[in-house]
């Protein structure tokens, strides 16, 4: 509760500071190479940028939407708006029209942001990544398996911080579905954040809903990931279990906490 109050105070302060700013949204920017002629990838791999006008050096968060890797669309979280930061909201490919790990390879959106945000006034050294549910899973995979961003010439540790909200730490259940494995059977393979635990060169903060209300084992998977990451040599990995919030409801208060983290 104290953290939520502090986050709300930080939000109010940021809104006051940003009140004089004007904001605009640039829509449907293609973030894959022109040489990529895949029709579905070109259809889905577009992003929107919400940003303050006339400002230089602002921070940016790339926010991946949820939807079980099967649905959803670009999400400009209202809790992060009007606060002096930019939001990059990408779409990414979805199962069953694509298969694992194509949706994670659409990390190209993050690499695009690092390479291009300065053209819009942002600071490329102040790029953050977050997302809810499936977006939280993608956030964890990008943070822990450096190969996805490296494919596009970006070091995962150059991202300022990662903020996964209710992301699966085991192999995502849609990947299990693709393999015709039971939803309830835990799998930890190369597509599991847990299997890619490493010594980080950046900040990672974990968020989940109340363990009594969350999806099955979601809090526990994140708690285990925290323990494993600390066991391989990381300093404390913060984890926030937001009491009273279920899987869908946790995203709003989590975003308030994320905004507080970005103001550090």
Tab-separated table of N, CA and C in Angstrom, residues 10 44 49 60 65 70-71 74 76 114 124 138 152 158 168 176 191 259 262 264:
chain	number	residue	atom	x	y	z
A	10	UNK	N	4.092	10.284	-6.962
A	10	UNK	CA	5.003	10.534	-8.089
A	10	UNK	C	4.215	10.836	-9.352
A	44	UNK	N	1.355	-6.998	-39.210
A	44	UNK	CA	1.328	-6.898	-37.752
A	44	UNK	C	2.441	-6.030	-37.175
A	49	UNK	N	3.647	5.647	-31.586
A	49	UNK	CA	4.442	6.378	-30.597
A	49	UNK	C	3.594	7.510	-30.037
A	60	UNK	N	11.568	6.757	-22.748
A	60	UNK	CA	10.608	6.012	-23.565
A	60	UNK	C	10.419	4.618	-23.007
A	65	UNK	N	1.534	-5.457	-25.472
A	65	UNK	CA	0.181	-5.797	-25.035
A	65	UNK	C	0.077	-7.276	-24.643
A	70	UNK	N	-2.074	-14.797	-28.618
A	70	UNK	CA	-3.075	-15.164	-29.625
A	70	UNK	C	-3.988	-14.005	-30.015
A	71	UNK	N	-3.963	-12.928	-29.267
A	71	UNK	CA	-4.842	-11.799	-29.537
A	71	UNK	C	-4.257	-10.523	-28.971
A	74	UNK	N	-2.012	-3.018	-30.111
A	74	UNK	CA	-1.202	-1.933	-29.554
A	74	UNK	C	-1.915	-1.250	-28.383
A	76	UNK	N	-1.582	1.814	-25.568
A	76	UNK	CA	-0.993	3.008	-24.964
A	76	UNK	C	-1.588	3.153	-23.560
A	114	UNK	N	15.382	1.860	-29.988
A	114	UNK	CA	16.729	2.298	-29.602
A	114	UNK	C	17.386	3.060	-30.754
A	124	UNK	N	18.022	7.667	-26.601
A	124	UNK	CA	18.144	6.213	-26.816
A	124	UNK	C	18.789	5.462	-25.664
A	138	UNK	N	7.035	-11.758	-23.012
A	138	UNK	CA	7.953	-11.252	-24.030
A	138	UNK	C	9.021	-10.362	-23.392
A	152	UNK	N	19.057	-8.002	-34.008
A	152	UNK	CA	18.830	-6.697	-34.630
A	152	UNK	C	19.874	-5.671	-34.198
A	158	UNK	N	21.607	-2.887	-22.798
A	158	UNK	CA	21.582	-1.446	-23.052
A	158	UNK	C	20.218	-0.853	-22.731
A	168	UNK	N	4.709	-15.088	-17.582
A	168	UNK	CA	5.057	-16.467	-17.235
A	168	UNK	C	6.565	-16.636	-17.229
A	176	UNK	N	2.979	-24.400	-25.184
A	176	UNK	CA	2.548	-25.757	-24.805
A	176	UNK	C	1.337	-26.174	-25.653
A	191	UNK	N	12.559	-21.762	-24.249
A	191	UNK	CA	11.583	-20.697	-24.399
A	191	UNK	C	10.998	-20.262	-23.051
A	259	UNK	N	5.849	3.781	-13.449
A	259	UNK	CA	6.110	5.210	-13.647
A	259	UNK	C	7.009	5.743	-12.543
A	262	UNK	N	10.498	4.700	-13.313
A	262	UNK	CA	11.090	5.473	-14.408
A	262	UNK	C	11.472	6.891	-13.984
A	264	UNK	N	13.080	7.451	-11.220
A	264	UNK	CA	14.255	7.325	-10.345
A	264	UNK	C	15.455	8.048	-10.944
